[in-house]
PDB file of N, CA, C and O in Angstrom:
ATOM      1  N   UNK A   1     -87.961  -9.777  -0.458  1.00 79.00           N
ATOM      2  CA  UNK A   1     -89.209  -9.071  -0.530  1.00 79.00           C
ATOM      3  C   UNK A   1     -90.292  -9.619   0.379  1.00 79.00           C
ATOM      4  O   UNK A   1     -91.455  -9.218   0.344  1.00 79.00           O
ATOM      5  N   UNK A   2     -89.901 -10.435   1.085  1.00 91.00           N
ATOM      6  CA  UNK A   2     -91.096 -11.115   2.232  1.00 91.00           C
ATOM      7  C   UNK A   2     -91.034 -10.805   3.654  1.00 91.00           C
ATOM      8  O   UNK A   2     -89.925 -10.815   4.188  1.00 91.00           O
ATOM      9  N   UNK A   3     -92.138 -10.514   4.387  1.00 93.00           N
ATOM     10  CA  UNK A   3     -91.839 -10.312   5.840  1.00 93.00           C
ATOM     11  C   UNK A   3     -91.379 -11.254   6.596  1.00 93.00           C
ATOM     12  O   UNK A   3     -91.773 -12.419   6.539  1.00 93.00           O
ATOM     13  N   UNK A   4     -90.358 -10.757   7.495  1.00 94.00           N
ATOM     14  CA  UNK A   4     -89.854 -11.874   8.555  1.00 94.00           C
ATOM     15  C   UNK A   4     -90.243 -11.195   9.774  1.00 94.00           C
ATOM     16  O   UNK A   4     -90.717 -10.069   9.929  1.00 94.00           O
ATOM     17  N   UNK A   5     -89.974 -12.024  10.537  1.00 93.00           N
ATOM     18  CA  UNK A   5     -90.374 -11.650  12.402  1.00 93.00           C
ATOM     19  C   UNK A   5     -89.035 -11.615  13.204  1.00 93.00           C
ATOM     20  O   UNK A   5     -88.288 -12.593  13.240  1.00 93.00           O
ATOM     21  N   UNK A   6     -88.696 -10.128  14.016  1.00 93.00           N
ATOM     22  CA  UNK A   6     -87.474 -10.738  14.400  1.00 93.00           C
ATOM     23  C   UNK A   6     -88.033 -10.868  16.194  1.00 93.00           C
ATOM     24  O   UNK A   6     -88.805  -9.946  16.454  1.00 93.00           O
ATOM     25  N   UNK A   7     -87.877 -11.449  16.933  1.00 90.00           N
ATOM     26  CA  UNK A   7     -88.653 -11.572  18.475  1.00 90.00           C
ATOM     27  C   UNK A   7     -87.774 -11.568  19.095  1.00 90.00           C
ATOM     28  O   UNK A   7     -86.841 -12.317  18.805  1.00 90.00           O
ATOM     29  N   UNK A   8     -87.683 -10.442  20.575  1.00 88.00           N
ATOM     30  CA  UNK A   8     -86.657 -10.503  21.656  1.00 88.00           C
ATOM     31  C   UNK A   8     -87.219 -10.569  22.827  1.00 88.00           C
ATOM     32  O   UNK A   8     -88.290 -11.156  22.975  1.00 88.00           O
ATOM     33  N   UNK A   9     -86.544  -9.946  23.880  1.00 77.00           N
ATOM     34  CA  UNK A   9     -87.471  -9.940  25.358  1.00 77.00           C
ATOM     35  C   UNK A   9     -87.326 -11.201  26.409  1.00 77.00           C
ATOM     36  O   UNK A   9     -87.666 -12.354  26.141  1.00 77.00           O
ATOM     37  N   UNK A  10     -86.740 -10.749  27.692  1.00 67.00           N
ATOM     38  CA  UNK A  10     -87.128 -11.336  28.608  1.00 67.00           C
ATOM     39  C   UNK A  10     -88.082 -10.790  29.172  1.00 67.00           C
ATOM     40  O   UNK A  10     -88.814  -9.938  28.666  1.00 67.00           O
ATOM     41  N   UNK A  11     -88.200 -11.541  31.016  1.00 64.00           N
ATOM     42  CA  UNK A  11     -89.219 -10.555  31.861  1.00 64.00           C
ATOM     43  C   UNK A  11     -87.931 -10.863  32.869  1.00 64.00           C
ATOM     44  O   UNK A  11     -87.098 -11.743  33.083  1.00 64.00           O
ATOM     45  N   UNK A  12     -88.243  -9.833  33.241  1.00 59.00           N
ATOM     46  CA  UNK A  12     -87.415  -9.736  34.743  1.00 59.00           C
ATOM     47  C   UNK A  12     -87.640  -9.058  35.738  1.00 59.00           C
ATOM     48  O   UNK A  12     -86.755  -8.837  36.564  1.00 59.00           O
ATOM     49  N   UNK A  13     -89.456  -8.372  35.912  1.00 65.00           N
ATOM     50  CA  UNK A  13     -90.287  -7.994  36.799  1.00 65.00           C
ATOM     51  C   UNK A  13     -91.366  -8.973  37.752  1.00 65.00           C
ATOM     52  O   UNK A  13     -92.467  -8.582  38.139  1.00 65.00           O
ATOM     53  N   UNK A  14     -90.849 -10.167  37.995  1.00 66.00           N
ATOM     54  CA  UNK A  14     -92.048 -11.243  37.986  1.00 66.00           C
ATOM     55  C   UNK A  14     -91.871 -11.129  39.333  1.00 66.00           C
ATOM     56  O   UNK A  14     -91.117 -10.267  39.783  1.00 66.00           O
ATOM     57  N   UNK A  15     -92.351 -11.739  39.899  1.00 65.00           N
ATOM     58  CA  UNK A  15     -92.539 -11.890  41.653  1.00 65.00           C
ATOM     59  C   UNK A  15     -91.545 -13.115  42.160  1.00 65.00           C
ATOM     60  O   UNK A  15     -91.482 -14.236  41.655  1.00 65.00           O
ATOM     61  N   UNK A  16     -90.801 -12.626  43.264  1.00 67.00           N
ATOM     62  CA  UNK A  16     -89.790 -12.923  43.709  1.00 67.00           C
ATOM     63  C   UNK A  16     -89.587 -14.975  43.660  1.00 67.00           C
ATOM     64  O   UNK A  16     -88.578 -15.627  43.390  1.00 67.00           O
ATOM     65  N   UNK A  17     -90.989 -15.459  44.040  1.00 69.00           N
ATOM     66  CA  UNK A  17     -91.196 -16.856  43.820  1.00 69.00           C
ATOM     67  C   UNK A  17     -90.951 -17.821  42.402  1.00 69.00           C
ATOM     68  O   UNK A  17     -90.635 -18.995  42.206  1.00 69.00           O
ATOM     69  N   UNK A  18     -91.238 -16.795  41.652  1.00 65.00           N
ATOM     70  CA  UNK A  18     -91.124 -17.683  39.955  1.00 65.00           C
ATOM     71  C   UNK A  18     -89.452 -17.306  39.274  1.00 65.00           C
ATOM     72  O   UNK A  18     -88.862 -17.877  38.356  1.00 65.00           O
ATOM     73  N   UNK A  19     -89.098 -16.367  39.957  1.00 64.00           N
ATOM     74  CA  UNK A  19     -87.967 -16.263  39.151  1.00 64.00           C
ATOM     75  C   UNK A  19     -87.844 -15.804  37.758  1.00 64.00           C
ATOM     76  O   UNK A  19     -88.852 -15.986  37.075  1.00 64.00           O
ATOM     77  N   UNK A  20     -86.682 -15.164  37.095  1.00 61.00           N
ATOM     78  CA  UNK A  20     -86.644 -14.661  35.832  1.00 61.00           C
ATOM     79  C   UNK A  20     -86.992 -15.325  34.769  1.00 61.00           C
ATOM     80  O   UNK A  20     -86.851 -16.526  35.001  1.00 61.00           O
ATOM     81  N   UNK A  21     -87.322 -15.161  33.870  1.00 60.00           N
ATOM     82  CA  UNK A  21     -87.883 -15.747  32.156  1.00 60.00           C
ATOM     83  C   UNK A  21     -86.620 -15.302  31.636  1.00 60.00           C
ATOM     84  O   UNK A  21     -86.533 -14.100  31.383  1.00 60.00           O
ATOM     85  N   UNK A  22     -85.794 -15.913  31.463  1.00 63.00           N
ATOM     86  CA  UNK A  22     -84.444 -15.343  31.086  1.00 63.00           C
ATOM     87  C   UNK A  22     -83.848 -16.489  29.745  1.00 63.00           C
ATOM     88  O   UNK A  22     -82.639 -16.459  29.518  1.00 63.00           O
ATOM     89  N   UNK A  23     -84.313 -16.996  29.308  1.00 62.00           N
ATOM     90  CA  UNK A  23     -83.724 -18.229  28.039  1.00 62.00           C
ATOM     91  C   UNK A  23     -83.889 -17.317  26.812  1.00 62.00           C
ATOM     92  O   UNK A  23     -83.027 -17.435  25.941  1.00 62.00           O
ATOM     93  N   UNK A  24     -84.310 -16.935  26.730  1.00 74.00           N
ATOM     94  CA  UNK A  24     -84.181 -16.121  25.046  1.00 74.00           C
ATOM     95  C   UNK A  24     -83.012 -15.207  24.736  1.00 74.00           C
ATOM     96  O   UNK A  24     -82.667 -14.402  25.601  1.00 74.00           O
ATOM     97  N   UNK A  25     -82.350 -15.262  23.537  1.00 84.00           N
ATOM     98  CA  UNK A  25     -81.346 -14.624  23.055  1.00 84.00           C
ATOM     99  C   UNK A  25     -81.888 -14.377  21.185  1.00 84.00           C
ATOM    100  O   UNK A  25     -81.198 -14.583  20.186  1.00 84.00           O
ATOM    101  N   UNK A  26     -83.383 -13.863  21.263  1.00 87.00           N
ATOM    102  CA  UNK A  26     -83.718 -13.396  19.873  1.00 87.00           C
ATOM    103  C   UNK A  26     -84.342 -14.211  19.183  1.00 87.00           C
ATOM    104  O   UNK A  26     -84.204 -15.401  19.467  1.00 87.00           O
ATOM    105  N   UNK A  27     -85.060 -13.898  18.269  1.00 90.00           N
ATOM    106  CA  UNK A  27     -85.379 -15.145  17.214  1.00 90.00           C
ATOM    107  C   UNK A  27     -85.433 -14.563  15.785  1.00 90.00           C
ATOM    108  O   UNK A  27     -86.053 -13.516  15.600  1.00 90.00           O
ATOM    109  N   UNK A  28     -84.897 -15.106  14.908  1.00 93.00           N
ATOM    110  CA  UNK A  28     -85.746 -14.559  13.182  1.00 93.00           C
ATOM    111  C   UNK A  28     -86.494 -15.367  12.682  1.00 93.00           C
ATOM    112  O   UNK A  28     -85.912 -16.433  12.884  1.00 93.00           O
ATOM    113  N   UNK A  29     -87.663 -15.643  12.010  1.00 95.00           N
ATOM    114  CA  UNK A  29     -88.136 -16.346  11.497  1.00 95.00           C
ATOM    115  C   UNK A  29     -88.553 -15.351  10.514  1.00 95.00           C
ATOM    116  O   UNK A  29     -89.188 -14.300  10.605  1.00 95.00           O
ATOM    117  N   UNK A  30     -87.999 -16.002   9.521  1.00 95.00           N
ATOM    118  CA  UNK A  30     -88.208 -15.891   7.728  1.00 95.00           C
ATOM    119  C   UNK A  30     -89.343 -16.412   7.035  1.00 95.00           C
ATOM    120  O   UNK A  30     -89.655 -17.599   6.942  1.00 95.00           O
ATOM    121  N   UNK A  31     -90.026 -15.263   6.483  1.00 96.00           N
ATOM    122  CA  UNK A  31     -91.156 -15.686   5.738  1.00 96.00           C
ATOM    123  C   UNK A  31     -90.801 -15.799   4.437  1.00 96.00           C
ATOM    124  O   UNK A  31     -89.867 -15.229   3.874  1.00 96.00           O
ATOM    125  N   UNK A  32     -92.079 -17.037   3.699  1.00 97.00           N
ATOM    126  CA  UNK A  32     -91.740 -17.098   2.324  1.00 97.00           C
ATOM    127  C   UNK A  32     -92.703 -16.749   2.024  1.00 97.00           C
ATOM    128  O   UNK A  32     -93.402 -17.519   1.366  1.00 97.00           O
ATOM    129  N   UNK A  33     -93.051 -15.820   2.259  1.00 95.00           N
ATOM    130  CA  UNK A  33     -94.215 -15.354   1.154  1.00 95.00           C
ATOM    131  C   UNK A  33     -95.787 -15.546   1.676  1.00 95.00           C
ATOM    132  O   UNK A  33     -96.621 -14.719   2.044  1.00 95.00           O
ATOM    133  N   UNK A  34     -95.819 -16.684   1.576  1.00 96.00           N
ATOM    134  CA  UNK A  34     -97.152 -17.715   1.712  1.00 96.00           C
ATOM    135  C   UNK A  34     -98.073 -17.715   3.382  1.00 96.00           C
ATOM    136  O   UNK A  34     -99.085 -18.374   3.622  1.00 96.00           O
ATOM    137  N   UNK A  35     -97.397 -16.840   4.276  1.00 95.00           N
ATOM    138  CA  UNK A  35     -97.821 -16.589   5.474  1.00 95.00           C
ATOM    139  C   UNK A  35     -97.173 -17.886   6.283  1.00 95.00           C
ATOM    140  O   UNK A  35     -97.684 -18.248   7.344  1.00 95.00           O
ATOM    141  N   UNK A  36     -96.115 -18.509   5.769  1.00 97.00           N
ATOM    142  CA  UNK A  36     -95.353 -19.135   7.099  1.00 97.00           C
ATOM    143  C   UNK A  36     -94.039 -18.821   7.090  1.00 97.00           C
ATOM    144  O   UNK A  36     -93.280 -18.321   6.259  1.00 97.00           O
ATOM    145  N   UNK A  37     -93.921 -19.286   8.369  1.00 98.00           N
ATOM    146  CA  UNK A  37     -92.406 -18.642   8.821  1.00 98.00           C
ATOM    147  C   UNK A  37     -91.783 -19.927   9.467  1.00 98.00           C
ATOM    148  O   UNK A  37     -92.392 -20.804  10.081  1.00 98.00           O
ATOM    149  N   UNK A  38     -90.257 -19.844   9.164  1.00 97.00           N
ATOM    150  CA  UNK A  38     -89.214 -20.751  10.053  1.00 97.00           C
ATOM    151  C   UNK A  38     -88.160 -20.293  10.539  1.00 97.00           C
ATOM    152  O   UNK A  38     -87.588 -19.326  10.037  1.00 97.00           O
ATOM    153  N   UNK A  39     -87.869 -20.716  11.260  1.00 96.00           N
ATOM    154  CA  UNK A  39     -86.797 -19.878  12.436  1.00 96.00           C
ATOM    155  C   UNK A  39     -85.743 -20.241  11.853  1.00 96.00           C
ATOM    156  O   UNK A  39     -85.726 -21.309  11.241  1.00 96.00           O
ATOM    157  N   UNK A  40     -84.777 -19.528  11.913  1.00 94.00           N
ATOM    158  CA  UNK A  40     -82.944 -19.155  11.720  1.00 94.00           C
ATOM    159  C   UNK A  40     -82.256 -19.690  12.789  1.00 94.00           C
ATOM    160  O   UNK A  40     -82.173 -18.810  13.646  1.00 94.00           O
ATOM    161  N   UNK A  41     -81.717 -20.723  13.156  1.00 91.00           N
ATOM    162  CA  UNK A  41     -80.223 -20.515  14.366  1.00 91.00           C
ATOM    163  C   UNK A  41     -79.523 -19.273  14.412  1.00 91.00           C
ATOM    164  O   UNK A  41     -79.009 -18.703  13.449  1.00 91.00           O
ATOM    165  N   UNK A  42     -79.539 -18.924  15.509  1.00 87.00           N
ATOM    166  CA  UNK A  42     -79.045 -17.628  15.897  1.00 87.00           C
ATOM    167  C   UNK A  42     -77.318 -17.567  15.139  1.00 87.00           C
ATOM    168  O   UNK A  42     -76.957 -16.576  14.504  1.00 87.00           O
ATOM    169  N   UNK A  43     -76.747 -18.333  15.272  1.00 89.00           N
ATOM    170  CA  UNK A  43     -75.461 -19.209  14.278  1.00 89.00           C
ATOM    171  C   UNK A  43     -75.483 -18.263  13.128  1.00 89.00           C
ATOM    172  O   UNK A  43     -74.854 -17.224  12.926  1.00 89.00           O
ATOM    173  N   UNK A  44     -76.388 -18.911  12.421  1.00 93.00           N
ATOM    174  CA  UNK A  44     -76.618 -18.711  11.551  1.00 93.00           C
ATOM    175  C   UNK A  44     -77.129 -16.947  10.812  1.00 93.00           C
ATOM    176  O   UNK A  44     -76.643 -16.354   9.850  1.00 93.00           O
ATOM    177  N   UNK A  45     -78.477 -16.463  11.918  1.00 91.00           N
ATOM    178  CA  UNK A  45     -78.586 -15.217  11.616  1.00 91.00           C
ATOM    179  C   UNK A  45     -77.676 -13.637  12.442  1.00 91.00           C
ATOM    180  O   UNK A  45     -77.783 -12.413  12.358  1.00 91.00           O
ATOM    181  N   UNK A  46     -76.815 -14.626  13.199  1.00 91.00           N
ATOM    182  CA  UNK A  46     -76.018 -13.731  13.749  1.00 91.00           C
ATOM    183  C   UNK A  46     -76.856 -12.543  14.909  1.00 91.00           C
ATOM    184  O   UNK A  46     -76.286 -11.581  15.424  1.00 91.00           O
ATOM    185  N   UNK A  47     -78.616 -13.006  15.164  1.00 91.00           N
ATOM    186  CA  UNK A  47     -79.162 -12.213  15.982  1.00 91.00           C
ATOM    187  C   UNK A  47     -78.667 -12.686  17.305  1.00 91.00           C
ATOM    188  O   UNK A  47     -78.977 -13.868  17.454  1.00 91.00           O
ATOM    189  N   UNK A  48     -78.125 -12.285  18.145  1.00 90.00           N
ATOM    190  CA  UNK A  48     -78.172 -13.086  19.402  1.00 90.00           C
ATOM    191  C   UNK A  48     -78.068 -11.433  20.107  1.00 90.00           C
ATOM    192  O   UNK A  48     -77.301 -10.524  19.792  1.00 90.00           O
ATOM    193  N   UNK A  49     -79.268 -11.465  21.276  1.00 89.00           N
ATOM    194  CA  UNK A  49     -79.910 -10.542  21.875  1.00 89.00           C
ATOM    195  C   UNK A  49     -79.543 -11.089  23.561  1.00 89.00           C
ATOM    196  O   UNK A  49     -80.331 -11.953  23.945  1.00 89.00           O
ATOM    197  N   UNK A  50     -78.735 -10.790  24.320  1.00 83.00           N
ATOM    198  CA  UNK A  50     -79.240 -11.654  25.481  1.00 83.00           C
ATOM    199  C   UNK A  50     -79.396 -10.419  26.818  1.00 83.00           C
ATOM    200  O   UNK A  50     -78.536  -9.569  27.046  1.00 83.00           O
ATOM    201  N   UNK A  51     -80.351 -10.533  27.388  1.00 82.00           N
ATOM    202  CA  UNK A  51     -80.770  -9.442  28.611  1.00 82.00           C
ATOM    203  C   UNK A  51     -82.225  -9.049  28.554  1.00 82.00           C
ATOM    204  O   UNK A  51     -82.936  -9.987  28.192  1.00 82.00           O
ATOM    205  N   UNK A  52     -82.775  -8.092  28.771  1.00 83.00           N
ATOM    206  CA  UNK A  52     -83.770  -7.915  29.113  1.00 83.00           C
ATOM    207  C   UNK A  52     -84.074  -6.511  28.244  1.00 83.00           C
ATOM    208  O   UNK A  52     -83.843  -5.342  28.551  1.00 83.00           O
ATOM    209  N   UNK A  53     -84.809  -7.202  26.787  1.00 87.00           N
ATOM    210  CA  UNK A  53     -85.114  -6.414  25.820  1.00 87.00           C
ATOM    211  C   UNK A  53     -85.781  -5.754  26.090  1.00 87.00           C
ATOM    212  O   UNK A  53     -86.617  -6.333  26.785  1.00 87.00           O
ATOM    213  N   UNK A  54     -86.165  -4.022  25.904  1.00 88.00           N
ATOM    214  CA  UNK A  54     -87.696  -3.585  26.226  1.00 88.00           C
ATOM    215  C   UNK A  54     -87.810  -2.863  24.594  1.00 88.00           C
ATOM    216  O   UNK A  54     -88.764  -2.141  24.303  1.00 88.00           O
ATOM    217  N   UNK A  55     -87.301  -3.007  24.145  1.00 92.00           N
ATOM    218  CA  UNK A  55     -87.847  -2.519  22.960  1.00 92.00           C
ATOM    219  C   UNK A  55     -86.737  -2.565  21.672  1.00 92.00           C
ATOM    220  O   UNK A  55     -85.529  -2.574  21.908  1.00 92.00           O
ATOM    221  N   UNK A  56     -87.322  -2.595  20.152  1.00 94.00           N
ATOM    222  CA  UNK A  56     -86.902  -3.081  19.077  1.00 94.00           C
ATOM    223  C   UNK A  56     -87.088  -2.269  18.096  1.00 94.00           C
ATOM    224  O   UNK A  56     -88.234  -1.831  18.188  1.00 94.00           O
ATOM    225  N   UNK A  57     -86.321  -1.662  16.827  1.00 96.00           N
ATOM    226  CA  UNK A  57     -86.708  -0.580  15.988  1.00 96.00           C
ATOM    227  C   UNK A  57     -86.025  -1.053  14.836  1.00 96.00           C
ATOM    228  O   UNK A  57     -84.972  -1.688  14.895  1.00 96.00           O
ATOM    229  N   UNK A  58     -86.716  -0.697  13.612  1.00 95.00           N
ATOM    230  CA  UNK A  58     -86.019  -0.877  12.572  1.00 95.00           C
ATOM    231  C   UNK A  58     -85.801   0.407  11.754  1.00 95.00           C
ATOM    232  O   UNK A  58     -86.702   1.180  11.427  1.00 95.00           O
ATOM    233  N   UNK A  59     -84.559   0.534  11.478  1.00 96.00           N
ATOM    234  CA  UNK A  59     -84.081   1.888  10.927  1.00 96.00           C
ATOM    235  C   UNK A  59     -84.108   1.602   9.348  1.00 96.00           C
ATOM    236  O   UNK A  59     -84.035   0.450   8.921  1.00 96.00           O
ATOM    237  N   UNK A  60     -84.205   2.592   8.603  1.00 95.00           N
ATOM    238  CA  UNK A  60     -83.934   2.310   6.980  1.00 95.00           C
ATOM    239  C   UNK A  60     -83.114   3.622   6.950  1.00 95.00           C
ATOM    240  O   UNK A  60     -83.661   4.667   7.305  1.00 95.00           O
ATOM    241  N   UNK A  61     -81.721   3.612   6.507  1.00 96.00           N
ATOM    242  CA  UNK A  61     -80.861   4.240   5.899  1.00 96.00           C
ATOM    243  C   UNK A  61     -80.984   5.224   4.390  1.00 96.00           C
ATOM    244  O   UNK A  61     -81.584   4.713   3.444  1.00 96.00           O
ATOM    245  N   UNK A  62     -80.551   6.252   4.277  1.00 97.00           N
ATOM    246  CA  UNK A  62     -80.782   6.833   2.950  1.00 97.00           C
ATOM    247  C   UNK A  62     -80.352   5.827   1.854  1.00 97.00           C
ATOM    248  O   UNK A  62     -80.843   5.937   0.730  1.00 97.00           O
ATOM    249  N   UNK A  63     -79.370   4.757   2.159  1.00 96.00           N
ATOM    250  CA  UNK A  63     -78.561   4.159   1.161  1.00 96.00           C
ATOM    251  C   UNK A  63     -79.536   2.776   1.052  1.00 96.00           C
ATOM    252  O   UNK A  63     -79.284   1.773   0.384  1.00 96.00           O
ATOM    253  N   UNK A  64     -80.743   3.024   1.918  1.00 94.00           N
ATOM    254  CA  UNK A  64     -81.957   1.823   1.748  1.00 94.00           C
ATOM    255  C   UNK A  64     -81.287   0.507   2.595  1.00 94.00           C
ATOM    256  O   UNK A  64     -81.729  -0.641   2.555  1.00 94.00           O
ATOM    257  N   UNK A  65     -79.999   1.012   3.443  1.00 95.00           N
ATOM    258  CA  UNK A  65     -80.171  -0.260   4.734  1.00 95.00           C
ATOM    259  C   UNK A  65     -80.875  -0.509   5.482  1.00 95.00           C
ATOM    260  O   UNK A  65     -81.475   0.518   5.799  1.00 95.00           O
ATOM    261  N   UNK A  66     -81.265  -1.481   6.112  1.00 93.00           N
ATOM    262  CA  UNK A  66     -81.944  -1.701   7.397  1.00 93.00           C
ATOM    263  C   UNK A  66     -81.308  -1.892   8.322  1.00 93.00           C
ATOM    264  O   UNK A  66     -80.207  -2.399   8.108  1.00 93.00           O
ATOM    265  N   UNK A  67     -81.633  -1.632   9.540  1.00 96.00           N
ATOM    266  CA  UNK A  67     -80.769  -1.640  10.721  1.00 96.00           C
ATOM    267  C   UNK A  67     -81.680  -1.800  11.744  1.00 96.00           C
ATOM    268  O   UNK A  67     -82.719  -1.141  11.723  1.00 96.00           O
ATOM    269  N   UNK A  68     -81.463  -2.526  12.577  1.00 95.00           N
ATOM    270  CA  UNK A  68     -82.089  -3.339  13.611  1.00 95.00           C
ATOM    271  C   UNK A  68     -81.633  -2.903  14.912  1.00 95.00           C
ATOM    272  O   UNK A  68     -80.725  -3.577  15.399  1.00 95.00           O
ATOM    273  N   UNK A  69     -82.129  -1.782  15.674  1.00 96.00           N
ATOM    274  CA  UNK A  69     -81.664  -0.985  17.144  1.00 96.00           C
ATOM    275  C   UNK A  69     -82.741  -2.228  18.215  1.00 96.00           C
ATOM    276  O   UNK A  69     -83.948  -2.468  18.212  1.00 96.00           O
ATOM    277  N   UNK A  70     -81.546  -2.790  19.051  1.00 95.00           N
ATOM    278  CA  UNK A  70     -82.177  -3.290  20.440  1.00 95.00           C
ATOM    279  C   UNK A  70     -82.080  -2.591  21.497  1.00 95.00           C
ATOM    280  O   UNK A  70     -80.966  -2.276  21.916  1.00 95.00           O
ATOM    281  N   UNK A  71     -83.170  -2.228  22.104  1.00 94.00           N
ATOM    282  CA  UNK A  71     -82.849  -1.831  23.481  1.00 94.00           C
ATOM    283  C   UNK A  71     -82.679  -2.513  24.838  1.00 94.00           C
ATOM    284  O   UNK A  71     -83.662  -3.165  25.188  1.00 94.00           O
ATOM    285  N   UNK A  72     -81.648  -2.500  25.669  1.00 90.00           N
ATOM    286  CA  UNK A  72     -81.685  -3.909  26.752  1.00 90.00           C
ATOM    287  C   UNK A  72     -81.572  -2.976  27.577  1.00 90.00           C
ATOM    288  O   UNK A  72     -80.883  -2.041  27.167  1.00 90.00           O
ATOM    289  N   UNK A  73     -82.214  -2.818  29.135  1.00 87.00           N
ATOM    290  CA  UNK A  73     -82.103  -2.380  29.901  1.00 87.00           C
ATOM    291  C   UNK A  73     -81.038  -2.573  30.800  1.00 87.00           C
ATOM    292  O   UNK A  73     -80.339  -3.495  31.221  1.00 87.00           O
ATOM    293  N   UNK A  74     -81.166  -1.443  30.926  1.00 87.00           N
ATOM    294  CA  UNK A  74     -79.370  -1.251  31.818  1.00 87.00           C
ATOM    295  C   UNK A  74     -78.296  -1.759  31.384  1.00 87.00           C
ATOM    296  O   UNK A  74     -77.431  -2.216  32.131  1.00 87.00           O
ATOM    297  N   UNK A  75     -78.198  -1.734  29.748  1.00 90.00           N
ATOM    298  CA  UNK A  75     -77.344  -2.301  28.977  1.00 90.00           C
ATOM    299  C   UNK A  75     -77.015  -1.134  27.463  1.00 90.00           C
ATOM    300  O   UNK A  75     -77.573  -0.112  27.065  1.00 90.00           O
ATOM    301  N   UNK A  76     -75.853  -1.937  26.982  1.00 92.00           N
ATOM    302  CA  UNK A  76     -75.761  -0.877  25.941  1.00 92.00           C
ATOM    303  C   UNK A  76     -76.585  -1.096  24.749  1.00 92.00           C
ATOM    304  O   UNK A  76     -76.899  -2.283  24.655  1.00 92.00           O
ATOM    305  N   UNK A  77     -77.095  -0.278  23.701  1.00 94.00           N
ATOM    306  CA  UNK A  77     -77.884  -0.072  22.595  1.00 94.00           C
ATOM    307  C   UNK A  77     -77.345  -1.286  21.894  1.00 94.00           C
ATOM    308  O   UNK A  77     -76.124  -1.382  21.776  1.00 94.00           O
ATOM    309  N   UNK A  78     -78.146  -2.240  21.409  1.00 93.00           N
ATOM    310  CA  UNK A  78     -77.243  -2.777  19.855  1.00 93.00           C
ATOM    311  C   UNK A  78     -77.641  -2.635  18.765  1.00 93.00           C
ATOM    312  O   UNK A  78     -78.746  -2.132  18.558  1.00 93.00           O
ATOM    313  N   UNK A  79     -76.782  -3.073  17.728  1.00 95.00           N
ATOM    314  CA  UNK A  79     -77.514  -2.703  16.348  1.00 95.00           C
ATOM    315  C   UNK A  79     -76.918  -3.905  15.361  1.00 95.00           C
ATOM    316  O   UNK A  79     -75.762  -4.326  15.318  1.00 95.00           O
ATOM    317  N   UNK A  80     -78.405  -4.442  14.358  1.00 94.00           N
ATOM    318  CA  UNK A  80     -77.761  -5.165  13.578  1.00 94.00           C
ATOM    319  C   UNK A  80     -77.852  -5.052  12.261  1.00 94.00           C
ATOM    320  O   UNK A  80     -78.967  -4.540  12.171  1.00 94.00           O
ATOM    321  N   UNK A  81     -77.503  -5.157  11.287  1.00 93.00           N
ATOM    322  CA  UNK A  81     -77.569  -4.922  10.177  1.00 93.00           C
ATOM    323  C   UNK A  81     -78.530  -6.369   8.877  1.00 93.00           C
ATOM    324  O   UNK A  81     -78.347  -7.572   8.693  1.00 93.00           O
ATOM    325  N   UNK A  82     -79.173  -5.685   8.487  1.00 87.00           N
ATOM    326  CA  UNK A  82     -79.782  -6.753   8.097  1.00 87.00           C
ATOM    327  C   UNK A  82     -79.109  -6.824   6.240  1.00 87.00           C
ATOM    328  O   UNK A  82     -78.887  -5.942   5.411  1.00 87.00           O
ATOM    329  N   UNK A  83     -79.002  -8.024   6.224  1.00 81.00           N
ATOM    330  CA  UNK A  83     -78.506  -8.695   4.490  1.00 81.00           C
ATOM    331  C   UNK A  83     -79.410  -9.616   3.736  1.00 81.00           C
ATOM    332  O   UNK A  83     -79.078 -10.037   2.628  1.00 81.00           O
TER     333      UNK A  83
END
């Protein structure tokens, strides 16, 4: 019953000198309630996102699932299921 944060996204529009922002593969951080949050090992929450996210959706199912649509550019859709 508590909000969590799930965070994706690279950049991969930057100017030819700095090079890609490319280290992220997702994050969850789980709230308890109380307005703090701690992060999950990807291991562990089974999010692992890797490419160049542009966008994130959360679906709710008639059967009251949640489902977690990533979008990665120039890549295929994923989806995760949340427990």
């Amino acid at each position: 019953g508590n909000n969590d944060l799930v965070l994706a996204g690279n950049e991969y529009q930057i100017e030819v000198m700095t090079g890609r922002y490319d280290a992220s593969y997702g994050l969850l951080l789980k709230g308890d309630g109380k307005g703090n949050f701690s992060s999950v090992k990807p291991v562990h929450s089974g999010l692992i996102i890797d490419g160049d996210v542009k966008d994130l959706q959360l679906l709710i199912t008639n059967r009251n699932e949640r489902i977690i649509l990533a979008a990665v550019n120039d890549d295929q859709l994923r989806s995760f299921l949340l427990r």
